[in-house]
């Protein structure tokens, strides 16, 4: 049997929506993007939304919108995709890592205060695999030290914790619509914020700092535009937005199927003496973006090899960021600095998880994982 690591869920309605845009006059940022932004805001229960080209762009612009600049420090986690820390570097600021909780892999909120220096300007928590960090505690620390909170919610569109959802307690939440994300436009992203002023700023920052977007420039008679600040070219197109509209409508249905699959995995490995899983806390709804298992670090790469040989697509999310060559060389990061993140990074394997995965395929993955880990 062959089990792909990921299969997307694009259906005929999504394709029809894109074709409609392709047959229209306007391909770039216009009405369809606005429609998606409005609907996404409503779904999240958060005031404003700004569509961009990736979560990396969303993170970069959010940091800029809150004034992060060279010399500043941003507190974040080493257990994430490099985009999180790289976005901090794009602003000229420095990522300051804080270790993670062993049972969730999320930034350990109890360790954050020790990392706050006079240079600290923001906290950038990542909701790992879909489970939210302790946003109440993080907000409290941020308020005490006058820091912005920008969430990396790339994995966590559907998530909530203690009834709080991404974007509701923070200053901005950043989402990804990358090819394997819970909803996808191939590449894409968005920022959610309750601040109208920041949303307006983000709309300028995503398009070179221009005072008018293309839709405003071309839907009326010509008017001069101005460049008010230095911005980037990160604007979401109508084509991307069209691909997302119908997926957003069905997002909870797809989440339910992923939840079912995760529960099958969790039950199967619950009593396993070799394979362990991270925990979803009782007060938490995980976005269930990725499902990972942990095995002994000295066996991990061999297990991956054997799973692949038996037709199962797997990945590693993530090797700890501070141990990657660039971060070692640039910041002198070393093994031993963030032991919990290192432990997860050394032992983690991501299993297939997507709504099209059949029960038979899930059972096959479970069977093969058990076989190759007990050999
Ligand atoms: C935690 C996290 N943050 C940020 C990103 C970056 O997302 P994008 O590819 O949309 O820039 C990813 C992508 O996988 C991610 O996993």
Coordinates of C-alpha atoms and ligand atoms in Angstrom, one line a residue:
X1 CA 0.0 0.0 0.0
X2 CA 1.2 3.6 -0.7
X3 CA 0.1 6.3 1.7
X4 CA 0.9 9.8 0.6
X5 CA 2.1 12.2 3.2
X6 CA -0.4 14.7 2.0
X7 CA -3.2 15.0 -0.5
X8 CA -5.0 18.3 -1.0
X9 CA -8.8 18.6 -1.0
X10 CA -9.4 21.0 -3.9
X11 CA -12.8 20.1 -5.4
X12 CA -14.9 21.2 -8.4
X13 CA -16.4 24.2 -6.5
X14 CA -13.0 25.5 -5.7
X15 CA -11.9 25.1 -9.3
X16 CA -15.1 26.8 -10.6
X17 CA -14.5 29.8 -8.2
X18 CA -11.0 30.2 -9.7
X19 CA -12.2 29.9 -13.2
X20 CA -14.7 32.6 -12.5
X21 CA -11.9 35.0 -11.5
X22 CA -9.8 34.0 -14.5
X23 CA -12.8 34.9 -16.8
X24 CA -13.1 38.2 -15.1
X25 CA -11.2 41.5 -15.6
X26 CA -9.4 41.6 -12.2
X27 CA -6.8 39.0 -11.2
X28 CA -4.9 40.8 -8.4
X29 CA -6.0 42.2 -5.0
X30 CA -9.7 43.2 -5.4
X31 CA -13.2 42.3 -4.4
X32 CA -12.7 38.6 -3.9
X33 CA -9.8 39.2 -1.5
X34 CA -12.0 41.6 0.4
X35 CA -14.8 39.0 0.5
X36 CA -12.4 36.4 1.8
X37 CA -11.0 38.8 4.4
X38 CA -14.5 39.6 5.7
X39 CA -15.5 36.0 5.8
X40 CA -12.3 34.9 7.5
X41 CA -12.7 37.7 10.1
X42 CA -16.2 36.4 10.9
X43 CA -15.0 32.9 11.1
X44 CA -12.3 33.8 13.6
X45 CA -14.4 36.3 15.6
X46 CA -11.7 38.9 15.1
X47 CA -12.2 42.5 13.8
X48 CA -10.0 42.7 10.7
X49 CA -8.2 40.5 8.3
X50 CA -5.5 41.3 5.7
X51 CA -4.7 38.7 2.9
X52 CA -1.1 38.3 2.0
X53 CA 1.1 35.9 0.0
X54 CA 2.3 33.7 2.8
X55 CA 2.4 33.3 6.6
X56 CA 6.1 34.4 6.4
X57 CA 4.9 37.7 4.8
X58 CA 2.2 37.9 7.5
X59 CA 4.7 37.6 10.3
X60 CA 7.2 40.0 8.7
X61 CA 4.5 42.7 8.1
X62 CA 2.9 42.2 11.6
X63 CA 6.3 42.7 13.2
X64 CA 6.9 45.9 11.1
X65 CA 3.4 47.2 11.8
X66 CA 4.1 47.0 15.5
X67 CA 7.4 48.9 15.0
X68 CA 9.9 46.1 15.5
X69 CA 13.2 47.3 14.1
X70 CA 17.0 46.6 14.2
X71 CA 18.3 46.2 17.7
X72 CA 15.0 44.9 19.1
X73 CA 14.5 41.4 20.5
X74 CA 11.5 39.2 19.8
X75 CA 10.9 36.2 22.1
X76 CA 9.9 33.1 20.3
X77 CA 10.2 29.3 20.3
X78 CA 12.9 27.1 18.7
X79 CA 10.3 24.4 18.0
X80 CA 8.9 25.8 14.8
X81 CA 9.4 26.1 11.1
X82 CA 12.3 28.5 10.3
X83 CA 9.8 31.1 8.9
X84 CA 9.0 32.2 12.4
X85 CA 12.5 33.2 13.4
X86 CA 13.5 34.3 9.9
X87 CA 10.6 36.8 9.8
X88 CA 12.1 38.4 13.0
X89 CA 15.5 38.6 11.2
X90 CA 13.9 40.3 8.2
X91 CA 13.1 43.3 10.4
X92 CA 16.7 43.5 11.7
X93 CA 15.6 42.4 15.2
X94 CA 16.9 39.3 17.0
X95 CA 14.9 36.2 17.8
X96 CA 15.4 35.2 21.5
X97 CA 14.4 31.6 22.0
X98 CA 12.6 30.2 25.0
X99 CA 12.3 26.4 25.6
X100 CA 9.1 24.5 25.1
X101 CA 6.7 22.4 27.3
X102 CA 7.5 18.7 27.0
X103 CA 3.9 17.6 26.8
X104 CA 2.7 20.1 24.1
X105 CA 5.9 21.4 22.4
X106 CA 4.6 24.9 22.8
X107 CA 6.6 27.8 24.2
X108 CA 6.8 27.4 28.0
X109 CA 5.0 30.6 29.2
X110 CA 6.6 30.2 32.7
X111 CA 10.0 30.7 31.1
X112 CA 9.2 33.8 29.1
X113 CA 9.8 36.4 31.8
X114 CA 13.4 35.3 32.3
X115 CA 14.0 36.1 28.6
X116 CA 12.7 39.7 28.8
X117 CA 15.4 42.3 28.5
X118 CA 15.1 46.0 27.9
X119 CA 15.5 45.3 24.2
X120 CA 12.5 43.0 24.1
X121 CA 9.6 44.4 22.0
X122 CA 7.4 41.4 21.2
X123 CA 6.5 37.8 22.0
X124 CA 5.9 35.5 19.0
X125 CA 4.3 32.3 20.2
X126 CA 3.7 29.4 17.7
X127 CA 0.7 27.2 18.2
X128 CA 2.5 24.0 17.4
X129 CA 0.7 21.4 15.2
X130 CA -2.5 23.3 15.9
X131 CA -2.7 23.4 19.7
X132 CA -2.7 27.0 21.1
X133 CA -0.2 28.3 23.6
X134 CA -1.3 29.7 26.9
X135 CA -2.4 33.0 25.5
X136 CA -3.8 34.4 28.8
X137 CA -0.5 34.0 30.5
X138 CA 1.4 35.3 27.5
X139 CA -0.9 38.4 27.3
X140 CA -0.3 39.0 31.0
X141 CA 3.5 39.0 30.7
X142 CA 3.3 41.1 27.5
X143 CA 1.1 43.7 29.3
X144 CA 3.4 43.8 32.3
X145 CA 6.5 44.5 30.1
X146 CA 4.8 46.5 27.4
X147 CA 5.4 44.0 24.6
X148 CA 3.4 43.3 21.5
X149 CA 2.0 39.7 21.0
X150 CA 2.0 38.3 17.5
X151 CA 0.8 34.8 17.1
X152 CA 2.2 32.3 14.5
X153 CA -1.1 30.6 13.9
X154 CA 0.0 28.8 10.7
X155 CA -1.2 25.5 12.2
X156 CA -4.1 26.7 14.2
X157 CA -7.0 28.2 12.1
X158 CA -9.6 26.1 13.9
X159 CA -8.1 26.1 17.3
X160 CA -9.3 27.5 20.6
X161 CA -8.1 27.3 24.2
X162 CA -10.2 28.3 27.2
X163 CA -12.7 29.7 24.7
X164 CA -10.0 32.0 23.1
X165 CA -9.2 31.8 19.5
X166 CA -6.2 33.0 17.5
X167 CA -6.2 36.8 17.1
X168 CA -8.5 37.4 20.1
X169 CA -6.0 38.1 22.9
X170 CA -3.0 39.0 20.7
X171 CA -2.1 42.1 18.7
X172 CA -2.0 40.1 15.5
X173 CA -2.3 36.5 14.4
X174 CA -0.7 35.1 11.3
X175 CA -2.1 32.3 9.1
X176 CA -0.7 30.2 6.3
X177 CA -2.5 28.8 3.2
X178 CA 0.6 27.0 2.0
X179 CA 0.1 23.8 0.0
X180 CA -0.3 21.4 2.9
X181 CA -2.2 23.7 5.3
X182 CA -5.7 23.1 6.6
X183 CA -7.0 25.4 3.8
X184 CA -4.8 26.2 1.0
X185 CA -4.3 28.5 -2.0
X186 CA -0.9 26.8 -2.9
X187 CA 0.8 29.7 -1.3
X188 CA -1.0 32.4 0.8
X189 CA -1.4 33.9 4.2
X190 CA -3.4 36.4 6.3
X191 CA -3.1 38.5 9.4
X192 CA -6.0 38.9 11.8
X193 CA -6.1 41.8 14.2
X194 CA -8.6 43.7 16.3
X195 CA -6.9 47.0 15.5
X196 CA -8.4 49.0 12.6
X197 CA -5.3 51.2 12.5
X198 CA -2.9 48.2 12.3
X199 CA -5.1 46.6 9.6
X200 CA -4.9 49.8 7.5
X201 CA -1.2 49.9 8.0
X202 CA -0.8 46.2 7.0
X203 CA -2.8 46.9 3.8
X204 CA -0.3 49.5 2.8
X205 CA 2.7 47.5 3.9
X206 CA 1.6 44.6 1.8
X207 CA 1.8 46.7 -1.4
X208 CA 4.9 48.9 -1.3
X209 CA 3.5 51.3 1.2
X210 CA 1.2 52.7 -1.5
X211 CA -1.8 54.9 -0.5
X212 CA -4.1 53.1 -3.0
X213 CA -4.3 49.4 -4.0
X214 CA -4.9 48.3 -7.6
X215 CA -8.6 47.9 -7.1
X216 CA -9.0 51.5 -6.0
X217 CA -6.7 52.8 -8.7
X218 CA -8.5 51.1 -11.6
X219 CA -12.2 51.0 -10.5
X220 CA -12.4 54.8 -10.6
X221 CA -11.0 57.5 -12.7
X222 CA -7.3 57.9 -12.5
X223 CA -6.0 59.6 -9.4
X224 CA -2.4 59.9 -8.3
X225 CA -1.3 57.6 -5.6
X226 CA 1.5 58.3 -3.1
X227 CA 4.0 56.1 -1.3
X228 CA 3.6 56.7 2.4
X229 CA 6.0 54.2 3.9
X230 CA 8.4 51.5 2.7
X231 CA 6.4 48.4 2.1
X232 CA 6.8 45.0 0.4
X233 CA 5.1 43.1 -2.4
X234 CA 3.0 40.7 -0.4
X235 CA -0.6 41.3 -1.5
X236 CA -2.9 38.3 -1.9
X237 CA -4.5 38.0 -5.4
X238 CA -8.1 37.4 -6.3
X239 CA -7.1 34.0 -7.7
X240 CA -5.7 32.9 -4.3
X241 CA -8.8 34.3 -2.5
X242 CA -11.2 32.5 -4.9
X243 CA -9.5 29.2 -4.1
X244 CA -10.0 29.7 -0.4
X245 CA -13.7 30.8 -0.2
X246 CA -15.3 27.5 -0.4
X247 CA -12.6 25.7 1.7
X248 CA -13.3 28.2 4.5
X249 CA -17.0 27.3 4.3
X250 CA -16.2 23.6 4.8
X251 CA -13.3 24.1 7.2
X252 CA -15.1 22.5 10.3
X253 CA -16.1 19.4 8.3
X254 CA -12.6 18.8 7.2
X255 CA -11.3 19.5 10.8
X256 CA -13.7 16.8 12.1
X257 CA -12.2 14.2 9.8
X258 CA -8.7 15.1 10.9
X259 CA -9.8 15.0 14.5
X260 CA -11.1 11.5 14.0
X261 CA -7.9 10.4 12.4
X262 CA -5.8 11.9 15.2
X263 CA -7.9 10.0 17.8
X264 CA -7.3 6.8 15.9
X265 CA -3.6 7.4 16.1
X266 CA -3.7 8.4 19.7
X267 CA -5.7 5.4 20.8
X268 CA -3.4 3.1 18.9
X269 CA -0.2 4.5 20.5
X270 CA -1.7 5.2 24.0
X271 CA -0.3 2.0 25.6
X272 CA 2.7 1.8 23.3
X273 CA 6.0 1.5 25.2
X274 CA 8.2 2.7 22.3
X275 CA 6.1 5.4 20.5
X276 CA 4.8 8.4 22.4
X277 CA 2.5 11.3 21.4
X278 CA 2.2 14.9 22.5
X279 CA -0.9 15.8 24.4
X280 CA -3.9 17.9 23.5
X281 CA -4.9 19.6 26.8
X282 CA -8.5 19.1 28.0
X283 CA -9.5 22.8 27.6
X284 CA -8.1 23.0 24.1
X285 CA -9.4 22.4 20.6
X286 CA -6.3 21.7 18.4
X287 CA -6.4 22.7 14.8
X288 CA -5.0 19.2 14.2
X289 CA -2.7 20.4 11.4
X290 CA 0.0 17.8 12.0
X291 CA 0.1 14.5 13.9
X292 CA 3.5 13.6 15.2
X293 CA 4.9 10.7 17.2
X294 CA 8.2 10.5 19.1
X295 CA 10.6 7.6 19.1
X296 CA 14.1 7.2 20.5
X297 CA 16.4 9.8 19.0
X298 CA 19.0 7.1 17.9
X299 CA 16.2 5.2 16.1
X300 CA 14.4 8.1 14.5
X301 CA 16.1 8.3 11.1
X302 CA 16.0 4.5 10.7
X303 CA 12.3 4.4 11.5
X304 CA 11.7 7.1 8.9
X305 CA 13.6 5.1 6.3
X306 CA 11.6 2.0 7.0
X307 CA 8.3 3.8 6.9
X308 CA 9.2 5.2 3.5
X309 CA 10.3 1.8 2.2
X310 CA 6.9 0.5 3.2
X311 CA 5.2 3.3 1.2
X312 CA 4.3 5.7 3.9
X313 CA 5.1 9.4 3.4
X314 CA 6.5 11.1 6.5
X315 CA 8.2 14.3 7.5
X316 CA 10.0 15.9 10.4
X317 CA 8.3 19.0 11.9
X318 CA 10.7 20.3 13.2
X319 CA 14.3 20.0 14.0
X320 CA 15.0 22.7 16.5
X321 CA 15.7 26.0 14.7
X322 CA 18.6 27.0 17.0
X323 CA 20.6 23.9 15.9
X324 CA 20.4 24.7 12.2
X325 CA 23.7 25.8 10.7
X326 CA 22.8 29.5 10.1
X327 CA 21.5 30.0 13.7
X328 CA 24.5 28.2 15.1
X329 CA 26.9 30.3 13.1
X330 CA 25.2 33.6 13.4
X331 CA 24.1 33.5 17.1
X332 CA 26.4 30.9 18.5
X333 CA 23.5 28.6 19.4
X334 CA 24.6 25.2 20.8
X335 CA 23.1 21.9 21.7
X336 CA 21.9 22.0 25.3
X337 CA 20.5 25.5 25.2
X338 CA 16.8 24.5 24.8
X339 CA 16.7 20.8 25.9
X340 CA 13.0 20.2 25.5
X341 CA 12.9 21.6 21.9
X342 CA 16.0 19.5 21.1
X343 CA 14.4 16.4 22.5
X344 CA 11.3 16.8 20.4
X345 CA 13.4 17.8 17.3
X346 CA 15.6 14.7 17.7
X347 CA 12.7 12.2 18.1
X348 CA 9.8 13.5 16.2
X349 CA 8.2 12.0 13.0
X350 CA 5.1 13.4 11.3
X351 CA 2.5 10.9 10.1
X352 CA 0.0 11.4 7.2
X353 CA -3.0 13.5 8.2
X354 CA -5.6 14.9 5.8
X355 CA -9.4 14.4 5.3
X356 CA -8.9 12.1 2.2
X357 CA -6.9 9.6 4.3
X358 CA -9.1 6.5 4.6
X359 CA -9.5 4.4 7.8
X360 CA -7.7 1.5 6.0
X361 CA -4.8 3.8 5.3
X362 CA -4.7 5.0 8.9
X363 CA -4.7 1.4 10.1
X364 CA -1.9 0.5 7.7
X365 CA 0.2 3.4 9.0
X366 CA -0.4 2.3 12.6
X367 CA 0.4 -1.3 11.8
X368 CA 3.7 -0.4 10.0
X369 CA 4.7 2.1 12.7
X370 CA 4.3 -0.6 15.4
X371 CA 6.2 -3.1 13.3
X372 CA 9.2 -1.0 12.5
X373 CA 9.5 0.5 16.0
X374 CA 9.5 -2.9 17.7
X375 CA 12.1 -4.5 15.4
Ligands
LIG1 C1 4.7 27.3 12.2 C2 4.9 27.9 10.9 N1 5.0 29.2 10.7 C3 5.1 29.8 9.5 C4 5.1 29.1 8.4 C5 5.3 29.8 7.1 O1 4.2 29.7 6.3 P1 4.3 30.1 4.7 O2 4.8 28.9 4.0 O3 2.8 30.4 4.4 O4 5.1 31.3 4.7 C6 4.9 27.7 8.5 C7 4.9 26.9 7.2 O5 4.9 25.7 7.2 C8 4.8 27.0 9.7 O6 4.7 25.7 9.8

